[in-house]
CSV table of C-alpha atoms and ligand atoms in Angstrom, one decimal:
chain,number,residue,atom,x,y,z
A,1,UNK,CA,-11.9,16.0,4.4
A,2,UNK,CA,-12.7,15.3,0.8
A,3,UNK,CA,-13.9,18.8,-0.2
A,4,UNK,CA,-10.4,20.3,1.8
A,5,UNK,CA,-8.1,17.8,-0.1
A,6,UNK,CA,-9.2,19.1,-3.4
A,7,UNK,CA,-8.7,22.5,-2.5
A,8,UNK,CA,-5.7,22.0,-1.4
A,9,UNK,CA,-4.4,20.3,-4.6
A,10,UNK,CA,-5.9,22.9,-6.9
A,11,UNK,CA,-4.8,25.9,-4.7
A,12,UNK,CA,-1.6,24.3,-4.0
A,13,UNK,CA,-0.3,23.3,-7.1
A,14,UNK,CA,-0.9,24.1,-10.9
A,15,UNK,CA,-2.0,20.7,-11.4
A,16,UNK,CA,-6.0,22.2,-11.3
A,17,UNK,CA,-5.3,24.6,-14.4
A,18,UNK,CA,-3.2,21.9,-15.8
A,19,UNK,CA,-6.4,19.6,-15.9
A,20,UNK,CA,-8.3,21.7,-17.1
A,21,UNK,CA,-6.0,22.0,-20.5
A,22,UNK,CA,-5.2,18.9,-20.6
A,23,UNK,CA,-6.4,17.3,-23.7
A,24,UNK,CA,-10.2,16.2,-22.9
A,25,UNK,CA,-11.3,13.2,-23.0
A,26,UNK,CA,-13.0,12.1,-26.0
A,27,UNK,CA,-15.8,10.5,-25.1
A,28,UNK,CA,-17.1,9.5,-21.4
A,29,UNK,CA,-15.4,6.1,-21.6
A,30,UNK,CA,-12.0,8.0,-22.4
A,31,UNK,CA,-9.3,7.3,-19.7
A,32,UNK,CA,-10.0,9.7,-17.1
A,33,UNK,CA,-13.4,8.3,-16.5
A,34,UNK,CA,-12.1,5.1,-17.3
A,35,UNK,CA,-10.0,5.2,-13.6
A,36,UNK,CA,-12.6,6.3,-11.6
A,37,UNK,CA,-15.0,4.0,-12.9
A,38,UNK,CA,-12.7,1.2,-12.6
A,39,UNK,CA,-11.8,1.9,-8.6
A,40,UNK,CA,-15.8,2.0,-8.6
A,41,UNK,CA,-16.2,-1.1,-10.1
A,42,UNK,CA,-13.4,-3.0,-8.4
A,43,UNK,CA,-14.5,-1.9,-4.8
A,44,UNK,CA,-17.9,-2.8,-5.2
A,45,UNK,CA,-18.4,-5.4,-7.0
A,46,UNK,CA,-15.2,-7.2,-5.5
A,47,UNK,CA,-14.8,-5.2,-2.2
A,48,UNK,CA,-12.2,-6.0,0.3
A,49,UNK,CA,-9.6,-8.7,-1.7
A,50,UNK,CA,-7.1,-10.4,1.4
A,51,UNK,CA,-4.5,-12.0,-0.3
A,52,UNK,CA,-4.9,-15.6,-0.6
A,53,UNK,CA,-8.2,-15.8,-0.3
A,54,UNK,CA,-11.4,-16.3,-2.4
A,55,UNK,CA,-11.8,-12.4,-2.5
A,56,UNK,CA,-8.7,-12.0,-4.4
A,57,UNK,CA,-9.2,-14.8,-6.6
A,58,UNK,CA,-12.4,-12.9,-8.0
A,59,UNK,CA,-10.4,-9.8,-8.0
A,60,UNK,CA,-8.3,-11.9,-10.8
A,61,UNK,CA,-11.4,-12.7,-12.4
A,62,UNK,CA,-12.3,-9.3,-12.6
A,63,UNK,CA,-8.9,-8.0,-13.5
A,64,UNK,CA,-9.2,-10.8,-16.8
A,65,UNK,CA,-12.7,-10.2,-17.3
A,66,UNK,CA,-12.0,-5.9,-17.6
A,67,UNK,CA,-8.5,-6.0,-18.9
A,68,UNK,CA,-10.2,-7.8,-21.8
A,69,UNK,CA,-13.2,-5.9,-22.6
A,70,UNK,CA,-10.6,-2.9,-22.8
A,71,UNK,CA,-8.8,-4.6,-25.6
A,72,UNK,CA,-5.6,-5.3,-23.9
A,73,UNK,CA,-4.0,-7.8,-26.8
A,74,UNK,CA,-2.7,-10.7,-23.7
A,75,UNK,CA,-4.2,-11.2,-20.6
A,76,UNK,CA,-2.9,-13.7,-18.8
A,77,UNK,CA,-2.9,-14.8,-14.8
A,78,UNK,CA,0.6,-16.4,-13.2
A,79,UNK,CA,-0.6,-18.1,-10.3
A,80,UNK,CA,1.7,-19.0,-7.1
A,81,UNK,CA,1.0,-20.0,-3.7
A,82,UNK,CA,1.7,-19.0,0.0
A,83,UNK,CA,1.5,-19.1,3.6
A,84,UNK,CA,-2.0,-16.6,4.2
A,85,UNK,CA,-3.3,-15.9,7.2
A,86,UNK,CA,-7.2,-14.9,7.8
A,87,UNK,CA,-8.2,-12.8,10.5
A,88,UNK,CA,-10.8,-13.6,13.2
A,89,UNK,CA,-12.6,-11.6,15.7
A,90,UNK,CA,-10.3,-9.6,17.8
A,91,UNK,CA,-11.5,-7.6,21.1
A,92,UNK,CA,-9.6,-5.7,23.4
A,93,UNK,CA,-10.5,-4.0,27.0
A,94,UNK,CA,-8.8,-2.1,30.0
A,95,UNK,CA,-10.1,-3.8,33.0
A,96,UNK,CA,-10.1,-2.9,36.3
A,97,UNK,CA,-12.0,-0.6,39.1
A,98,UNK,CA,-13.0,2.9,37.0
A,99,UNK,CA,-11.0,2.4,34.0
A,100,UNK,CA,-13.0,-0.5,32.4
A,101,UNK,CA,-13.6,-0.1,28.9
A,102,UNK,CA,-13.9,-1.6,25.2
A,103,UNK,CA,-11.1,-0.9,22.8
A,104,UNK,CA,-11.1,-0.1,19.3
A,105,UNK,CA,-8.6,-3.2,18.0
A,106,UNK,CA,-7.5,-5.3,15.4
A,107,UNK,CA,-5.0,-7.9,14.7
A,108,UNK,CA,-1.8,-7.4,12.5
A,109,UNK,CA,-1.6,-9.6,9.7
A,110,UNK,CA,-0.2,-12.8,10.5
A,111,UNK,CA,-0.5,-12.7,14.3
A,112,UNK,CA,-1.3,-15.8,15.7
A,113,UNK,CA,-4.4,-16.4,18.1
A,114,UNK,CA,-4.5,-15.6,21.9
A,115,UNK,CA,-6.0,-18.4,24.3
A,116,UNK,CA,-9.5,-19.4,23.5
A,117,UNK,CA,-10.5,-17.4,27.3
A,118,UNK,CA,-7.6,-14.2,25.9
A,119,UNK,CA,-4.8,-12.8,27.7
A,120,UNK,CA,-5.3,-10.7,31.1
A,121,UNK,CA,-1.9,-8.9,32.3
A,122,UNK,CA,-0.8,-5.7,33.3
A,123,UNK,CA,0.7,-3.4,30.2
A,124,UNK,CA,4.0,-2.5,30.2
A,125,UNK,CA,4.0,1.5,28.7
A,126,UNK,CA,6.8,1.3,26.0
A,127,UNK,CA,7.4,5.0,25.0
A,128,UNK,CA,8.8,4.3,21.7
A,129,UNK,CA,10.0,1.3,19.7
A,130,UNK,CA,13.6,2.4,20.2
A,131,UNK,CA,13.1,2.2,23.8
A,132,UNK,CA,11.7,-0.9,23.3
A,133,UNK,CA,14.8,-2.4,21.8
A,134,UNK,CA,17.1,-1.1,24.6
A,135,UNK,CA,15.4,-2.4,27.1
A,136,UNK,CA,17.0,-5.8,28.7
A,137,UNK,CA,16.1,-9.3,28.2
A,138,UNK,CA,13.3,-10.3,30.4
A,139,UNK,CA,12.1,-6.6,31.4
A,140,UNK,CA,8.6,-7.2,30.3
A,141,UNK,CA,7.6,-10.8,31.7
A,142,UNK,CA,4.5,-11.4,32.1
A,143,UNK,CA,3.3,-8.4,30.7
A,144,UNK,CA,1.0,-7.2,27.5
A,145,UNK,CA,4.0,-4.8,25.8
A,146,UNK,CA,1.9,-0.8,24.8
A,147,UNK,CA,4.3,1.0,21.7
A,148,UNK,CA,3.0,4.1,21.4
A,149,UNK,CA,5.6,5.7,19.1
A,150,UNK,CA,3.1,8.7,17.2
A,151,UNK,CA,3.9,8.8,13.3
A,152,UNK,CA,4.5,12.3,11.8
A,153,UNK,CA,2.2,13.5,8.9
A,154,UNK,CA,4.4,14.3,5.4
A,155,UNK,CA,3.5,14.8,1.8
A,156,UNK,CA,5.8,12.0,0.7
A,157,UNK,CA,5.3,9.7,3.8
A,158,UNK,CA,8.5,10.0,5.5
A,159,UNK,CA,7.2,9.5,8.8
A,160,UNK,CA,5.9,6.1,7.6
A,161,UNK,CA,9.3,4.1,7.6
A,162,UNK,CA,10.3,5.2,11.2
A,163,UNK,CA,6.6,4.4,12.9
A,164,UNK,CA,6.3,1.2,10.9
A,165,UNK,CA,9.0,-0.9,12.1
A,166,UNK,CA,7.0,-1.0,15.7
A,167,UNK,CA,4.6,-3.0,13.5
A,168,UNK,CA,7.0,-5.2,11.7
A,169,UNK,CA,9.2,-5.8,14.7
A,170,UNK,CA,7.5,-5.1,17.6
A,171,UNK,CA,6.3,-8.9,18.5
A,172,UNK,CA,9.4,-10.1,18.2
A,173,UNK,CA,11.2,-7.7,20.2
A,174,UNK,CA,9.0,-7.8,23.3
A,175,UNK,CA,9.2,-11.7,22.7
A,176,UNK,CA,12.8,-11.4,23.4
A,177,UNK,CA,12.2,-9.4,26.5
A,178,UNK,CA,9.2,-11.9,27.4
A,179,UNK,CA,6.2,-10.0,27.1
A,180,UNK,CA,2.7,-12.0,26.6
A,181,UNK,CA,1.4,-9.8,23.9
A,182,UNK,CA,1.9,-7.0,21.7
A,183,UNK,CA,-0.2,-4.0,21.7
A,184,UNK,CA,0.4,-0.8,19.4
A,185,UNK,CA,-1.0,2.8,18.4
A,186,UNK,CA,-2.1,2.2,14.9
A,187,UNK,CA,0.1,3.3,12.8
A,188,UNK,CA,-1.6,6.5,10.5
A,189,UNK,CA,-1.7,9.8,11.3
A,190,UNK,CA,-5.6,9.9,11.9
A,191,UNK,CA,-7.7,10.3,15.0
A,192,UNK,CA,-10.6,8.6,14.1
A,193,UNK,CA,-11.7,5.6,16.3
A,194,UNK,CA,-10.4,3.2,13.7
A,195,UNK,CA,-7.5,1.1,14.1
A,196,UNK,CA,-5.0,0.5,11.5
A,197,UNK,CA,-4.1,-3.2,10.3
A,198,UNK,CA,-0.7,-4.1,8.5
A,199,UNK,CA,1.6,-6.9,8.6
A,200,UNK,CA,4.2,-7.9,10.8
A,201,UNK,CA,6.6,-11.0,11.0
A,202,UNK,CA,7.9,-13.2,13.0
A,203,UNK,CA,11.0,-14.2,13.9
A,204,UNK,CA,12.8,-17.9,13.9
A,205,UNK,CA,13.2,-19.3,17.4
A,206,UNK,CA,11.4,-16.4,19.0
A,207,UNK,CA,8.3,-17.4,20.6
A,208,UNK,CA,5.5,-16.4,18.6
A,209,UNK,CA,2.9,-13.8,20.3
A,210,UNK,CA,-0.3,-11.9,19.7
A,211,UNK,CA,-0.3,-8.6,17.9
A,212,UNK,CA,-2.8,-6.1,17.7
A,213,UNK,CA,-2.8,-2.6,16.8
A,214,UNK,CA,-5.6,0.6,19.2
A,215,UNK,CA,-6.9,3.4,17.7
A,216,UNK,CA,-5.4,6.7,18.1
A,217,UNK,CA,-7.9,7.3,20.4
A,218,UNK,CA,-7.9,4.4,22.5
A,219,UNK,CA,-3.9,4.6,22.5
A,220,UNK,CA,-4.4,8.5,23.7
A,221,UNK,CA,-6.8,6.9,26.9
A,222,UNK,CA,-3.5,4.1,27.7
A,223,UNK,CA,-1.6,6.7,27.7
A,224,UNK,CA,-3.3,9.7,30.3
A,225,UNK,CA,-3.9,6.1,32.8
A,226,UNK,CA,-0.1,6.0,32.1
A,227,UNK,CA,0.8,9.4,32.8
A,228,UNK,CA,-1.4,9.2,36.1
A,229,UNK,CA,0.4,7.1,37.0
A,230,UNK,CA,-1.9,4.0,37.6
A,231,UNK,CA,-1.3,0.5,36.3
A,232,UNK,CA,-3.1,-0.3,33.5
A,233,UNK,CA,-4.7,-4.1,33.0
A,234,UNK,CA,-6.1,-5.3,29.5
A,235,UNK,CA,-7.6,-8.7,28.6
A,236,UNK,CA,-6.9,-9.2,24.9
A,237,UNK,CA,-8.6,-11.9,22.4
A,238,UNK,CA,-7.5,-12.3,18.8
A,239,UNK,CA,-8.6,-15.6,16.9
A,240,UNK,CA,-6.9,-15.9,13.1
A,241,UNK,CA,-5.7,-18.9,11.5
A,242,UNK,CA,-2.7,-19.6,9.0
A,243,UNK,CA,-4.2,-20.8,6.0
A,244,UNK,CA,-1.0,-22.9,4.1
A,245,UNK,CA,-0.6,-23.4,0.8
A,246,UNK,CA,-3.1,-20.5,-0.1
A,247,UNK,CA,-3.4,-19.5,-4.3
A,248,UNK,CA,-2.7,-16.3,-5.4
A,249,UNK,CA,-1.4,-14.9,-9.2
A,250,UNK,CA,-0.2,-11.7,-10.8
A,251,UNK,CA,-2.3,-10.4,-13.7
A,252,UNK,CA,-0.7,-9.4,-16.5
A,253,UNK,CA,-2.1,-7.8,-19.8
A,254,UNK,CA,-0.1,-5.8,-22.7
A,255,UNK,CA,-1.0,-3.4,-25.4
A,256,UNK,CA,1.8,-4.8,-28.0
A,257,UNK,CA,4.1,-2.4,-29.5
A,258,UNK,CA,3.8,-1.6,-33.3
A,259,UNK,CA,7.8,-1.4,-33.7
A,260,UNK,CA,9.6,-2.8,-30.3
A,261,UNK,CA,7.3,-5.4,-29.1
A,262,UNK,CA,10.0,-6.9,-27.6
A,263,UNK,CA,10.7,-3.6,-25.3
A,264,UNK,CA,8.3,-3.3,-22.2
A,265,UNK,CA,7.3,-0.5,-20.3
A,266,UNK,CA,5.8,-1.7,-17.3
A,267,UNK,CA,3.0,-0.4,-15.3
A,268,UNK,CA,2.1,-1.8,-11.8
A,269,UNK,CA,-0.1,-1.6,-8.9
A,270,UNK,CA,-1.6,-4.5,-6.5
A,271,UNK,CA,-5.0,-6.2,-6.5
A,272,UNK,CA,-5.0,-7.3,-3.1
A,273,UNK,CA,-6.2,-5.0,-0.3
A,274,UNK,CA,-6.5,-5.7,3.7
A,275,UNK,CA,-9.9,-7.0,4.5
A,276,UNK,CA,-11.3,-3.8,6.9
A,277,UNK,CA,-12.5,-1.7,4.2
A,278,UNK,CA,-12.8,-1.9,0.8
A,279,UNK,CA,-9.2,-1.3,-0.4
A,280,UNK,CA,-10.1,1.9,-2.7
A,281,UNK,CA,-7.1,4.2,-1.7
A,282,UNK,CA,-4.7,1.0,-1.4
A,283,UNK,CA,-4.9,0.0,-3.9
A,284,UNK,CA,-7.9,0.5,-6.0
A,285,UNK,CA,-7.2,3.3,-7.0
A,286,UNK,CA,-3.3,2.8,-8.3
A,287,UNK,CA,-4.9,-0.3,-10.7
A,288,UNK,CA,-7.5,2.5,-11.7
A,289,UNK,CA,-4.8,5.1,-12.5
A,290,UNK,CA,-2.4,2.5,-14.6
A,291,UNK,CA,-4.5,0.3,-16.2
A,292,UNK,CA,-6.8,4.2,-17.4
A,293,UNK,CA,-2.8,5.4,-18.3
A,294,UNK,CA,-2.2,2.8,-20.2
A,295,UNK,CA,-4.4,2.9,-22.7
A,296,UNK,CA,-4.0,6.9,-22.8
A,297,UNK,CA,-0.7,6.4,-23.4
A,298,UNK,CA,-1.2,4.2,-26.2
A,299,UNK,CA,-3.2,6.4,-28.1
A,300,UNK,CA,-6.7,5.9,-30.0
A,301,UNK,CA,-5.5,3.4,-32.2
A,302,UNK,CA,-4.2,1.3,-29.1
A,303,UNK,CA,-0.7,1.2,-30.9
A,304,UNK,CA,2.2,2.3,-29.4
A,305,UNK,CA,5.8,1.7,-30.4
A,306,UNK,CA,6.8,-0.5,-27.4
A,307,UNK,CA,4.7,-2.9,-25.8
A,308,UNK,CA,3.1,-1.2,-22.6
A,309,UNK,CA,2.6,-4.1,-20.0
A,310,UNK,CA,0.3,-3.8,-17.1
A,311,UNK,CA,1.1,-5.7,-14.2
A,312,UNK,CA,-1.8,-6.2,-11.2
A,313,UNK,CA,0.7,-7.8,-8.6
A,314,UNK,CA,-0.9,-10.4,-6.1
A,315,UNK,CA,-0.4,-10.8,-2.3
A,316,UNK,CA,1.5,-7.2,-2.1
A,317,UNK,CA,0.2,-6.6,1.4
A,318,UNK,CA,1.3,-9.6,3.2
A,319,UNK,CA,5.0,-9.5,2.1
A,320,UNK,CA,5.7,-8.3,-1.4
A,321,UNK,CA,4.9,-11.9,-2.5
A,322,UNK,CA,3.0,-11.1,-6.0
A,323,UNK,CA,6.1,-8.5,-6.8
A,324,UNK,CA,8.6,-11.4,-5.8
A,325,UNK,CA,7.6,-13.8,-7.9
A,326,UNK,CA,6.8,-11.8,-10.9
A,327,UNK,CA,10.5,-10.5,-10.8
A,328,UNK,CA,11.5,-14.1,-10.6
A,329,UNK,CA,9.5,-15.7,-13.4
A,330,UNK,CA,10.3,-12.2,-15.6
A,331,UNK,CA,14.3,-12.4,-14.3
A,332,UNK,CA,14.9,-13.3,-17.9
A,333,UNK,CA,13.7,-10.8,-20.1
A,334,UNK,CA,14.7,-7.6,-17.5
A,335,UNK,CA,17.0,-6.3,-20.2
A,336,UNK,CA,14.1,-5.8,-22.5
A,337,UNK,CA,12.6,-3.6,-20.0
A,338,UNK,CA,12.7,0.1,-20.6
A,339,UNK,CA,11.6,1.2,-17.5
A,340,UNK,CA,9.3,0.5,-14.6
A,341,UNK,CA,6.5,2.3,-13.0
A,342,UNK,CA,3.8,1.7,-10.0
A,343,UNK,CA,1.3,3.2,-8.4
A,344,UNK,CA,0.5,2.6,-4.5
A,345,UNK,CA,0.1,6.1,-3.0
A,346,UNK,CA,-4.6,6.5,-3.2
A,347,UNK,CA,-5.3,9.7,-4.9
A,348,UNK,CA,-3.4,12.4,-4.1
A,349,UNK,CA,-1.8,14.4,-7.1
A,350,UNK,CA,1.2,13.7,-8.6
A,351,UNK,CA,4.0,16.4,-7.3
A,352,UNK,CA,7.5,14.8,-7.8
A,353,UNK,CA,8.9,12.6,-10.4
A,354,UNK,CA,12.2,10.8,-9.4
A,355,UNK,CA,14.2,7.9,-11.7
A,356,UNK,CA,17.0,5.6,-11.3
A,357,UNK,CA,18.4,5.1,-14.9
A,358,UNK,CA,21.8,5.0,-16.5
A,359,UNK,CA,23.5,8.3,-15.8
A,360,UNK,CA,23.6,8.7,-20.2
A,361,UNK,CA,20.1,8.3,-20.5
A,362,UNK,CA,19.4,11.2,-18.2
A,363,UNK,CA,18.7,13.8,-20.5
A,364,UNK,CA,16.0,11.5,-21.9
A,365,UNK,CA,14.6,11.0,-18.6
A,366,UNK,CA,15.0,15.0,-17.7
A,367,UNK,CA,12.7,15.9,-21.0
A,368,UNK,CA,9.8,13.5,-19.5
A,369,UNK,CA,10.6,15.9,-16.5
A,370,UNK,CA,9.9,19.5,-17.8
A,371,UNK,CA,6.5,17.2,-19.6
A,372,UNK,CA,5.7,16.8,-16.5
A,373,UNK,CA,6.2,20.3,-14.9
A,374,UNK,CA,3.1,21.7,-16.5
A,375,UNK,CA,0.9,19.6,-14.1
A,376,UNK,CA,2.7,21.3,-11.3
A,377,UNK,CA,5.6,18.4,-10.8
A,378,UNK,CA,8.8,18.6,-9.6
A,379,UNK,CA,12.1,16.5,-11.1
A,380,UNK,CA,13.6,15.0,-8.4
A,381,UNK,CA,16.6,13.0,-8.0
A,382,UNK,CA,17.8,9.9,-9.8
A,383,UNK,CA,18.1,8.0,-6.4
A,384,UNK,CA,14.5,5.8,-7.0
A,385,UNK,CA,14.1,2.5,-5.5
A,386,UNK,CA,11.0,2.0,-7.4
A,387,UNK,CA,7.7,1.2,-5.0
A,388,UNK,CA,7.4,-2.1,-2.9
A,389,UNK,CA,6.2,-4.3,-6.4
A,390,UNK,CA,8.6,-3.1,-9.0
A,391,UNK,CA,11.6,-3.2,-6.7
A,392,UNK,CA,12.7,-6.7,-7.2
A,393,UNK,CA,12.9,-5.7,-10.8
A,394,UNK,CA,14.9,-2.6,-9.6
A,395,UNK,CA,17.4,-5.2,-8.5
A,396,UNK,CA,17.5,-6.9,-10.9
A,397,UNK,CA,19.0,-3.4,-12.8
A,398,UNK,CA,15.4,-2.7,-14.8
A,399,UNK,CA,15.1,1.3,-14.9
A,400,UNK,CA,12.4,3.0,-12.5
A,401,UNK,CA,10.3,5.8,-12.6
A,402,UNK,CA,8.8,6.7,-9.7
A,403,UNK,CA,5.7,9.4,-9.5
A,404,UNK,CA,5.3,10.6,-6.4
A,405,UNK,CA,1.8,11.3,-5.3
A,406,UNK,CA,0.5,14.0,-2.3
A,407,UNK,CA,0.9,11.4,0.8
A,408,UNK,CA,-0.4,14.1,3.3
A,409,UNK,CA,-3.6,12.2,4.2
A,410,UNK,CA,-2.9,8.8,2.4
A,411,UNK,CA,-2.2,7.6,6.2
A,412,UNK,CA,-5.2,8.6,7.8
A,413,UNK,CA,-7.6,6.4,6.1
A,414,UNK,CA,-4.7,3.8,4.9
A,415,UNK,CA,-5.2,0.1,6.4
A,416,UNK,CA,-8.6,0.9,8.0
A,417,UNK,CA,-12.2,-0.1,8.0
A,418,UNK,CA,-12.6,3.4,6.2
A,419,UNK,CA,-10.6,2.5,2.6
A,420,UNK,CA,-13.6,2.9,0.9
A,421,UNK,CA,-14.7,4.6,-2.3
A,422,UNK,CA,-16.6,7.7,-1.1
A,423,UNK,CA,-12.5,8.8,-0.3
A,424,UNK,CA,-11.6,8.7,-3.9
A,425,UNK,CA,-11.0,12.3,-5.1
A,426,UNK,CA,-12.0,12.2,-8.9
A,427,UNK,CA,-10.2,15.5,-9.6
A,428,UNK,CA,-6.6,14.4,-8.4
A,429,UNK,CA,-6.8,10.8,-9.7
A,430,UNK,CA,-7.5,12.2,-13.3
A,431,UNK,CA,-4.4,14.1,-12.8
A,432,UNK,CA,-2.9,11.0,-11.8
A,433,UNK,CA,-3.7,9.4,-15.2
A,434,UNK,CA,-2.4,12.3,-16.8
A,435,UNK,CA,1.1,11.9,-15.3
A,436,UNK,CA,1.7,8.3,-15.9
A,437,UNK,CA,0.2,9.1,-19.3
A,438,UNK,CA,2.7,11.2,-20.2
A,439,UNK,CA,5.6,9.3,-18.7
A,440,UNK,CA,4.4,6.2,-20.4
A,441,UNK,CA,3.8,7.7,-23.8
A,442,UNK,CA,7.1,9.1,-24.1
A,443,UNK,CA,9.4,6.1,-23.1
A,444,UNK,CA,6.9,4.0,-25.1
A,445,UNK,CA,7.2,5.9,-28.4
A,446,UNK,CA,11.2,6.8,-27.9
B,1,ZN,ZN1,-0.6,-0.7,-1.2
């Protein structure tokens, strides 16, 4: 799959030729190297990093620890706290005459625990989570609740938003209808016998039920018993705990502006990562690609005009929490930033740049567009919500750049036991760098 994603991005877009005439990296710590060796370093020597725990506390370590030794001028952690969750073991079989078989299962993030002996009832086949939601009160009693809503594969992972919300939602919804449990296809647009984790929430004075996501595979098998018509019995066990009070922190290092240091242009990307794999495509490799743009923005002598701030939000998986409170503490100063940036999207090349800034500071923005276009991106429109960390800031009326990277297999691997580093294509993240480079150097030097 590796091999085939790099052909595509160099046959599909100019971004391979643009590479290649980019200006080279000077030496072989330069900042194209620099990325990749960072995602190397933060996925092995940390590895997985759930939020809350003592993972992600050495991924802060690490973040100070690096961030220094690259000569970022302040490095400092701003720690907060919240609710966290750690998973347990979680299983997962049909049972029955001729049907029995394992499952390939995980909990969502936060889900609470089954009974010690698990939860045997029949499953209720739920189509899609908008059937779901019309169905009556009551209509699944006693039963384990199947979603299997499919999520469509897109290049800027559109068909993310629709199939998530069976993930977010789903629990509470069959609550309401007074299902036992929650069981859902994963949500990715893989096959491989790996299910996909994510968070969900619960709801105030619903009851508060399992929730576990199948493999595409093992959702495929639910199905066929389905469509034959036969009634179809699982015994689910999860076992997680709450963890209250849990420490987390946001990371934060500048390179100081020569001129403006009082004018930030933020770059951001998260440190946590679910605990299945090692979190290299999400999000490894997005504090690889700013913290390696950064510095290339900056130039040799590490002195741009305005400061350039690096952000490494905490606890982004579990809720936005790290983005939350950074807006919060930084609510202050969010006229003195001159835009906002993140990267959360793995490794897939850079094809559309989109911005929400003041309509007469377009023009600007449109130059930093046709810089772009040589690595084979399009200008998009200047509708941007900014990504899930810098959207609090977006709110709070701080301008957003938004890079949009090549999504088209971001979802197969995304959540999974298979997040690992062997996925990270070196070709497209330099290209990566490149673009935020750019971007960064030009608002910074305005
Ligand atoms: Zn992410």
């Amino acid at each position: 799959m590796r091999a085939a994603f790099g052909a595509v991005v160099c046959l599909g877009l100019a971004a391979c030729a643009s590479v290649e005439v980019a200006p080279a990296p000077a030496s072989k710590d330069a900042a194209g190297s620099v990325a990749y060796g960072l995602v190397k370093s933060l996925t092995t020597e940390v590895g997985p990093r759930l939020a809350g725990t003592k993972a992600e506390a050495a991924a802060r370590d690490w973040a100070v620890r690096t961030l220094k030794g690259l000569k970022f001028s302040r490095v400092t952690v701003e720690p907060f706290a919240f609710d966290a969750w750690e998973r347990g073991a979680a299983s997962a079989r049909i049972v029955g005459p001729g049907q029995a078989q394992e499952l390939a299962v995980v909990a969502l993030g936060r889900s609470v625990s089954t009974p010690a002996r698990g939860i045997t009832a029949p499953v209720a086949f739920v189509a899609s989570f908008d059937d779901l939601l019309a169905a009556p009160p009551n209509a699944y009693a006693g039963k384990i609740v199947f979603i299997n809503d499919r999520m469509v594969r897109a290049k800027d992972g559109a068909g993310y938003g629709p199939a998530v919300r069976k993930r977010g939602k789903g629990a509470v919804e069959a609550a309401k209808r007074g299902a036992l449990a929650v069981v859902i296809r994963s949500v990715g647009t893989d096959h491989d016998r790996l299910p996909h984790t994510g968070q969900m929430r619960y709801e105030k004075g619903v009851r508060k039920i399992p929730a576990a996501a199948v493999s595409a595979p093992d959702a495929d098998q639910i199905e066929r018993l389905h469509d034959m018509g036969l009634t179809v019995r699982l015994h689910l066990t999860l076992r997680a705990r709450d963890v209250p009070k849990a420490p987390s922190g946001n990371v934060v290092a500048d390179i100081v502006g020569r001129e403006k240091p009082e004018e930030i242009v933020l770059l951001g990307a998260h440190l946590d990562s679910w605990d299945l794999g090692t979190g290299a495509i999400d999000d490894a490799a997005g504090v690889g690609i700013v913290v390696a743009a950064a510095l290339r923005a900056a130039g040799s002598d590490l002195a741009p005009k305005r400061t350039i701030r690096v952000v490494l939000f905490g606890a982004e998986e579990v809720g936005v929490v790290g983005g939350e409170a950074f807006a919060k503490a930084h609510a202050g100063e969010a006229k003195s930033y001159a835009a906002a940036m993140e990267a959360d999207f793995g490794t897939g090349a850079v094809w559309h740049f989109r911005t929400k800034v003041a309509e007469n500071d377009l023009a600007f923005f449109d130059a930093i567009g046709r810089a772009l276009a040589p690595l084979g991106i399009e200008r998009g429109a200047n509708d941007s919500t900014g990504g899930a960390d810098v959207e609090p800031l977006a709110k709070l009326g701080v301008p957003i750049v938004s890079l949009g990277q090549d999504g088209t297999h971001y979802f197969d691997l995304h959540h999974t036991a298979n997040d690992t580093f062997d996925k990270i294509d070196p070709v497209a993240l330099e290209q990566c760098v490149e673009a935020y480079a750019r971007a960064v150097r030009m608002i910074a030097n305005r």
